Tab-separated table of C-alpha atoms in Angstrom:
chain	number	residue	atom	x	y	z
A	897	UNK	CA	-9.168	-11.810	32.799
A	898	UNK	CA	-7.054	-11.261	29.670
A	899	UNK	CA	-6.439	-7.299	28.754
A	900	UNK	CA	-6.879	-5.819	24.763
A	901	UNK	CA	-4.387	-5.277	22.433
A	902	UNK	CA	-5.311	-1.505	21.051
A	903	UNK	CA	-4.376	-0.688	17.564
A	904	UNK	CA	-4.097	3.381	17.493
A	905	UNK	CA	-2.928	4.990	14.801
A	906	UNK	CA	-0.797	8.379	15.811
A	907	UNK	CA	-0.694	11.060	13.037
A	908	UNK	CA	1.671	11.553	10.049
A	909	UNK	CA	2.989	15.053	10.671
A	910	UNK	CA	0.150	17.692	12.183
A	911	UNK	CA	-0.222	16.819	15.752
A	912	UNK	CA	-3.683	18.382	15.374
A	913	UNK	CA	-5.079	15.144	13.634
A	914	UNK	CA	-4.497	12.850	16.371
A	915	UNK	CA	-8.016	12.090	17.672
A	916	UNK	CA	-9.711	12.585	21.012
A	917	UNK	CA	-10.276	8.686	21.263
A	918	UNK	CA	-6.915	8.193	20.127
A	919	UNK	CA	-5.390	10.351	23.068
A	920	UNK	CA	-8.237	8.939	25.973
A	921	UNK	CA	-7.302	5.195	24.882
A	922	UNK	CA	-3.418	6.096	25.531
A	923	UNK	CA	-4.599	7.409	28.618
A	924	UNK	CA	-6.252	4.296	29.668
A	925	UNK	CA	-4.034	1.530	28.916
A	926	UNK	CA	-1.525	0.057	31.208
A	927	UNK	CA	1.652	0.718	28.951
A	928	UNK	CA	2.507	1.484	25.337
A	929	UNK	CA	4.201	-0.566	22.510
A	930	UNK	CA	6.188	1.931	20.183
A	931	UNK	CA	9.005	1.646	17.124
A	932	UNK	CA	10.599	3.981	18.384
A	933	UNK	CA	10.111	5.139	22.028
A	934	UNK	CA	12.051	8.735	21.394
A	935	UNK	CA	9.360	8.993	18.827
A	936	UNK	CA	6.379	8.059	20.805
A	937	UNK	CA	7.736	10.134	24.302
A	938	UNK	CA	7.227	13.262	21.863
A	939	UNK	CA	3.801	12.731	21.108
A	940	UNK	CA	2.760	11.701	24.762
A	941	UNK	CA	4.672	14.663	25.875
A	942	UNK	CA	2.389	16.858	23.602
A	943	UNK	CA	-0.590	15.559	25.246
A	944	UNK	CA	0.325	15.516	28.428
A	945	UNK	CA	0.079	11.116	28.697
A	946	UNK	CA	2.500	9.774	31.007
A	947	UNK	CA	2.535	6.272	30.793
A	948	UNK	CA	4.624	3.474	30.634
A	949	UNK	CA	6.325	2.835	27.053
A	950	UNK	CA	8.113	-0.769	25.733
A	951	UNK	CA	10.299	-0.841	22.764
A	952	UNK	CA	8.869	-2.931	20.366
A	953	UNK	CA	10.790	-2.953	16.496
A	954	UNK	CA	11.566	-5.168	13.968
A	955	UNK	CA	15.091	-6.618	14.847
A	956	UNK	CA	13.279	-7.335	18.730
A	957	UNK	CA	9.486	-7.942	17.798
A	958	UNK	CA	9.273	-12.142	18.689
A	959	UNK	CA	11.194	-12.076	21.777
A	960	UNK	CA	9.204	-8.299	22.687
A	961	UNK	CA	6.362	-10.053	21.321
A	962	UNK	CA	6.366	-12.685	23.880
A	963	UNK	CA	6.691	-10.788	26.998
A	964	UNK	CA	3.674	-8.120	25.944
A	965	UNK	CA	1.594	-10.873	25.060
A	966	UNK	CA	2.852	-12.573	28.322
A	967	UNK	CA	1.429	-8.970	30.059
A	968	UNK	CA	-1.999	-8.721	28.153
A	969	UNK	CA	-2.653	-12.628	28.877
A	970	UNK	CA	-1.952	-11.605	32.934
A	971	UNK	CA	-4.204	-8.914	32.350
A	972	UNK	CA	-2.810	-6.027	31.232
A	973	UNK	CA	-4.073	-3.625	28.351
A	974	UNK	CA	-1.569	-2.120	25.726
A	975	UNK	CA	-1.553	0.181	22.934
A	976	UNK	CA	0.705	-0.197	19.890
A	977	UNK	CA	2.174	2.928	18.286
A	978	UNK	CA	4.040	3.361	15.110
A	979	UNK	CA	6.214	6.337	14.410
A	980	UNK	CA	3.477	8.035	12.108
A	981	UNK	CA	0.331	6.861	10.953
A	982	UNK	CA	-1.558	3.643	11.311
A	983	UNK	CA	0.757	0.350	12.788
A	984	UNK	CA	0.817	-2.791	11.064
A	985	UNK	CA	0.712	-1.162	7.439
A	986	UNK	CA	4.375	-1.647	6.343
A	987	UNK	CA	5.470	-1.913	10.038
A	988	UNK	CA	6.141	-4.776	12.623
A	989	UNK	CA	3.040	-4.328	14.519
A	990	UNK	CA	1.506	-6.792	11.813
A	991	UNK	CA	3.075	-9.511	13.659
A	992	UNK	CA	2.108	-8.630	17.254
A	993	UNK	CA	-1.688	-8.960	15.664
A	994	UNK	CA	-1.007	-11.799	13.898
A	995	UNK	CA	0.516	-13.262	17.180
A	996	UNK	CA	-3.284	-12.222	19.053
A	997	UNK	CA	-5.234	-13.587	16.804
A	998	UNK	CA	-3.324	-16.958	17.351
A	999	UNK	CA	-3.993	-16.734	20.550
A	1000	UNK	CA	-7.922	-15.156	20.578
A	1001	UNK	CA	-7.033	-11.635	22.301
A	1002	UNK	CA	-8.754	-9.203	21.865
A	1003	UNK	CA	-7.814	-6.389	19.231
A	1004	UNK	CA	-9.420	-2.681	19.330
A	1005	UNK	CA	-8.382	-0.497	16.069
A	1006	UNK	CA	-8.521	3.104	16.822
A	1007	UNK	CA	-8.612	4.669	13.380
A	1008	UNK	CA	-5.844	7.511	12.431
A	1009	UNK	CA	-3.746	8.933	9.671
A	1010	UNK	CA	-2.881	6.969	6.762
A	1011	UNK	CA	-0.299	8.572	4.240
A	1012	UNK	CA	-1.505	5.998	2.117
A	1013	UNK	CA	-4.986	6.809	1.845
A	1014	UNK	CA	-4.389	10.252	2.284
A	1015	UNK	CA	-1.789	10.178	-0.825
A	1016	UNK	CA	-4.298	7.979	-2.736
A	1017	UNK	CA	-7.094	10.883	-2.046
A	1018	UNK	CA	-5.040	13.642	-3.457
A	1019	UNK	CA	-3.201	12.153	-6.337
A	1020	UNK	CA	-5.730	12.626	-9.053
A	1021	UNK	CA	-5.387	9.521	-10.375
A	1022	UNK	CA	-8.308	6.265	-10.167
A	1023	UNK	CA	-9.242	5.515	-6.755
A	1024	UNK	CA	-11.965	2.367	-6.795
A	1025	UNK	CA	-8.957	0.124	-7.235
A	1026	UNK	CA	-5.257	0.154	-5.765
A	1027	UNK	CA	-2.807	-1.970	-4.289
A	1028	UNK	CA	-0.294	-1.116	-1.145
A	1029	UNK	CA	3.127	-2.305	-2.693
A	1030	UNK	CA	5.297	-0.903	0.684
A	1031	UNK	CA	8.783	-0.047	0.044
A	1032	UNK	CA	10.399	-1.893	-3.155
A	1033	UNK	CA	13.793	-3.992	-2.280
A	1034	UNK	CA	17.490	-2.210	-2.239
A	1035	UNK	CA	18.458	-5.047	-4.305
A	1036	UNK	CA	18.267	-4.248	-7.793
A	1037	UNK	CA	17.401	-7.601	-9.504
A	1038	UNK	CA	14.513	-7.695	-6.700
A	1039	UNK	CA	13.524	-4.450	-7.244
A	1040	UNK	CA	12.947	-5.089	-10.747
A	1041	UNK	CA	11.514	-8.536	-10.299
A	1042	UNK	CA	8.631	-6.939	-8.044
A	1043	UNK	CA	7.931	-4.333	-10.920
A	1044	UNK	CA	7.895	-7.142	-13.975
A	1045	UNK	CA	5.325	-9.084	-11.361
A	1046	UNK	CA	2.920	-6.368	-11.358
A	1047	UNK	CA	3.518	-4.355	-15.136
A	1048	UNK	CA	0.365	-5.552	-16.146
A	1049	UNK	CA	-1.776	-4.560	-13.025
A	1050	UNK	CA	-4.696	-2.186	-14.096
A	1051	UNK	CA	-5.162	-0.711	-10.865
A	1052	UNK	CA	-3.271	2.296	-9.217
A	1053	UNK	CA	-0.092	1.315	-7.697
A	1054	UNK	CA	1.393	2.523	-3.874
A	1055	UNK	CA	4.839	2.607	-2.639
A	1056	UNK	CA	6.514	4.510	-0.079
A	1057	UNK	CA	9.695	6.073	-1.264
A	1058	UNK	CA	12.856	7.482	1.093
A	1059	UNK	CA	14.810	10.508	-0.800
A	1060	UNK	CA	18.029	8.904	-1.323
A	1061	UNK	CA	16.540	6.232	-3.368
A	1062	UNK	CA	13.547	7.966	-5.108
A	1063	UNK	CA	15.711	8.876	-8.277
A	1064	UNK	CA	16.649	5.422	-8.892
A	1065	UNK	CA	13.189	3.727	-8.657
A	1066	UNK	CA	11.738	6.301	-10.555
A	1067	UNK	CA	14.634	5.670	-13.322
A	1068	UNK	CA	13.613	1.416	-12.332
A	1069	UNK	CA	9.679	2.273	-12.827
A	1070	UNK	CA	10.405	4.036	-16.254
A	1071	UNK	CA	11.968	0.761	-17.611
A	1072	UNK	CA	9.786	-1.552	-16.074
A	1073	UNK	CA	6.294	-0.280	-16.720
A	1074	UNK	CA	6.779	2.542	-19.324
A	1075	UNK	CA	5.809	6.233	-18.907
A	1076	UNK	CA	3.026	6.614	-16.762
A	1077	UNK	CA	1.293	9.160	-14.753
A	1078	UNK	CA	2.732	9.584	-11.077
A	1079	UNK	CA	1.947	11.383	-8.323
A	1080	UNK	CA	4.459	11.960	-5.832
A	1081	UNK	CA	3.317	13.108	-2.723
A	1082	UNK	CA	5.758	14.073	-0.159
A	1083	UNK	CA	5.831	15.410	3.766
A	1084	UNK	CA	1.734	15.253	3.861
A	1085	UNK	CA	0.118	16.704	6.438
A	1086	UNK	CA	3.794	18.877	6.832
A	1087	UNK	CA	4.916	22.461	6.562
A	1088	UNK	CA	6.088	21.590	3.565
A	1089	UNK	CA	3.890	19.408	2.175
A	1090	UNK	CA	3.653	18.813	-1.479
A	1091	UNK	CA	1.564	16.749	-4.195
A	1092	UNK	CA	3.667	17.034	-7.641
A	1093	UNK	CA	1.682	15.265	-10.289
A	1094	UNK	CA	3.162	14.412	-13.577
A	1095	UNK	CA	5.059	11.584	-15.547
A	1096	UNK	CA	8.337	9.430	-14.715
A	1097	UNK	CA	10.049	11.219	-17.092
A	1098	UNK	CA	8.937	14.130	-16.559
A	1099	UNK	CA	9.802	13.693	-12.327
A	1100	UNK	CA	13.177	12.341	-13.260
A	1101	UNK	CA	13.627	15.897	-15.233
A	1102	UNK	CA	12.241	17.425	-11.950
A	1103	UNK	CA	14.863	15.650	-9.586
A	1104	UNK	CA	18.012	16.185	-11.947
A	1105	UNK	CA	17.418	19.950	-11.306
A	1106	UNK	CA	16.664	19.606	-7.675
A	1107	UNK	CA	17.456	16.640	-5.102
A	1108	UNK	CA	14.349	15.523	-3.302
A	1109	UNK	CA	13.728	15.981	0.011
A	1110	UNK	CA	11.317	14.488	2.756
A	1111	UNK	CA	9.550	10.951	2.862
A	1112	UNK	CA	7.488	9.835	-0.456
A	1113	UNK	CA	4.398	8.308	-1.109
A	1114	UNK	CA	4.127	7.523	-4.917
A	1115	UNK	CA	1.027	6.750	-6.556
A	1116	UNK	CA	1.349	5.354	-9.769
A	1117	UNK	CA	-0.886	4.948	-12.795
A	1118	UNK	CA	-1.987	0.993	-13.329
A	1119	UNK	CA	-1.141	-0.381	-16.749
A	1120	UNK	CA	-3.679	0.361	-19.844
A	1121	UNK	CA	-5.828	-2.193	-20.389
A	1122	UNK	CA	-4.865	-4.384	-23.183
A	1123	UNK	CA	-5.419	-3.981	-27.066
A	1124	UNK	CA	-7.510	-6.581	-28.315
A	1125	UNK	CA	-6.422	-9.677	-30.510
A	1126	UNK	CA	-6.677	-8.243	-33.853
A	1127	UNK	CA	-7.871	-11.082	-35.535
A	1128	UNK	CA	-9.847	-11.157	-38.546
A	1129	UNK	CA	-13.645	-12.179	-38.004
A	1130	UNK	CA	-13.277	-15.051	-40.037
A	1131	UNK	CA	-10.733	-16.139	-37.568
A	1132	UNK	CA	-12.519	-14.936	-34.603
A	1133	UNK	CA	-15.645	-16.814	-35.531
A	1134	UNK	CA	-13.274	-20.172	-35.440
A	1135	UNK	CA	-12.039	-19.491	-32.271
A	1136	UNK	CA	-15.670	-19.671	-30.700
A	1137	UNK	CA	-16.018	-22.968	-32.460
A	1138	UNK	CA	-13.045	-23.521	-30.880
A	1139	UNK	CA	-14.042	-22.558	-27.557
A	1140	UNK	CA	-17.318	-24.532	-27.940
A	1141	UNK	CA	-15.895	-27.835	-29.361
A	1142	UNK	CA	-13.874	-27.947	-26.084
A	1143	UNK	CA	-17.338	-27.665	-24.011
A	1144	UNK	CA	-18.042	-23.769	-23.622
A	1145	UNK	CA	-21.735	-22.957	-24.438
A	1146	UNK	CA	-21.562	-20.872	-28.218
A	1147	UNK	CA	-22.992	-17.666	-26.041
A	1148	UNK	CA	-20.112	-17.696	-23.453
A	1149	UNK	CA	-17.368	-18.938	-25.938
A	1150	UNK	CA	-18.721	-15.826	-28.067
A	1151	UNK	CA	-18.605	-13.093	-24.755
A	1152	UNK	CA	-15.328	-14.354	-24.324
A	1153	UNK	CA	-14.043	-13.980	-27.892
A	1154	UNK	CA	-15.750	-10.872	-28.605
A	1155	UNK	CA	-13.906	-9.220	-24.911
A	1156	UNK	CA	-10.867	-10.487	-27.074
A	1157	UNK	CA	-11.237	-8.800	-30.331
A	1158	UNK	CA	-13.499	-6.142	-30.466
A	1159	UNK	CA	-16.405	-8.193	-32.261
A	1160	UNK	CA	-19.492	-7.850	-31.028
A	1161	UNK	CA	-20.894	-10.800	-28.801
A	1162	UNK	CA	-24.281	-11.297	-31.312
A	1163	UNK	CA	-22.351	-11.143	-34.870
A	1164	UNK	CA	-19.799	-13.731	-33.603
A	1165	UNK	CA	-23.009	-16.024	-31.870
A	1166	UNK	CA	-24.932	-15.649	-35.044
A	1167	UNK	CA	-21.752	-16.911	-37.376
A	1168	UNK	CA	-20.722	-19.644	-35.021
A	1169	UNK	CA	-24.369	-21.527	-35.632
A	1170	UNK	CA	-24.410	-21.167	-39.086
């Protein structure tokens, strides 16, 4: 009979959110796939799990890969662990999924911490819409790349941020997509845990007083949405003819124009027929 593959997320700082189930399922497996096992032998420590733990990381994660899928095909049930929060969300366990589903194991996600979420919740800024961006290249010319690929995204923007480099993607973020709104949100769920909410520029004034400190999560503020076409309403009448001649029905062609400009949809209908 082939064993599960148990997703369990571990928590992001407080030891106190890691969750009964969380805790009974590493109690119950047959061993443990961790990043890092120092890491992981802390937390099991805490609760009192002793139980067999495999190194599994991103410079060893096809050949490791093999040999606990090798296991849970003989049988054998494992949990993967990240170092904090939820595995396979910026981390290698993504692949040791993939790799199951290939196959048809069985996966079981045991819900945890998320510094994303739990960043997005407190930032302040629009929630119904985001996108996870990770952790933007050391490469310069990449990094930038990335951020001229999504200037124009409307919805709230993620990345994870390490110290050393915060000051430069902030000064990267300020070029690329203009002043916006941030919220950086560092050591959550820490002693000293801290949500600073204001502007690039204004962080950038922040962190030339003061170097920063801890692991980030910055959420950023999605790009306005766009002025419309100012186009006189002579004009904008002949682009719904336009639209029209090429085979869009005059009410469409007129929605569409009118989302455009600034017209309304029935003036712009109404002109177009006459």
């Amino acid at each position: 009979m082939v064993g599960t593959l148990y997703v369990v997320g571990t928590p992001i700082g407080n030891l106190s959110d890691f969750s009964p189930r969380a805790v009974q399922t590493l109690q119950e497996v047959d061993f443990i796939a961790a990043e890092d096992t120092r890491v992981t032998q802390k937390l099991l420590n805490h609760f009192q799990i002793k139980k067999s733990v495999v190194s599994y990381y991103q410079h060893n994660l096809r050949e490791r890969g093999e040999e606990i899928l090798s296991r849970i095909e003989a049988g054998e049930s494992c949990a993967i662990v990240t170092d904090a929060g939820m595995p396979c969300i910026s981390d290698p366990g993504e692949d040791l999924v993939f790799l199951c589903a290939q196959r048809g194991i069985s996966t079981v996600v045991v819900p945890g911490p998320s510094a994303v979420i739990s960043a997005l919740a407190v930032s302040g800024l629009p929630t119904a819409r985001f996108a996870f961006e990770g952790f933007l290249s050391t490469n310069r010319k990449n990094r930038m790349e990335h951020l001229a690929q999504i200037a124009g995204d409307q919805h709230t923007l993620i990345f994870y941020e390490a110290p050393h480099k915060l000051v430069y993607t902030l000064q990267d973020m300020l070029k690329a997509l203009g002043d916006r709104r941030i919220a950086l949100c560092r050591e959550l769920t820490k002693l000293h845990e801290e949500v600073i909410r204001t502007t690039f520029s204004g962080a950038l004034k922040l962190y030339g007083d003061k170097p920063p400190r801890g692991e980030y999560v910055l959420i950023v503020e999605g790009a306005p949405e766009p002025e419309p076409v100012r186009l006189s309403l002579a004009e904008a009448v002949r682009r719904v003819k336009e639209l029209r001649a090429s085979g869009l029905p005059v009410s469409e062609a007129a929605r569409q124009v009118a989302k455009e400009t600034g017209y309304k949809k029935g003036e712009l209908y109404r002109l177009a027929l006459e």
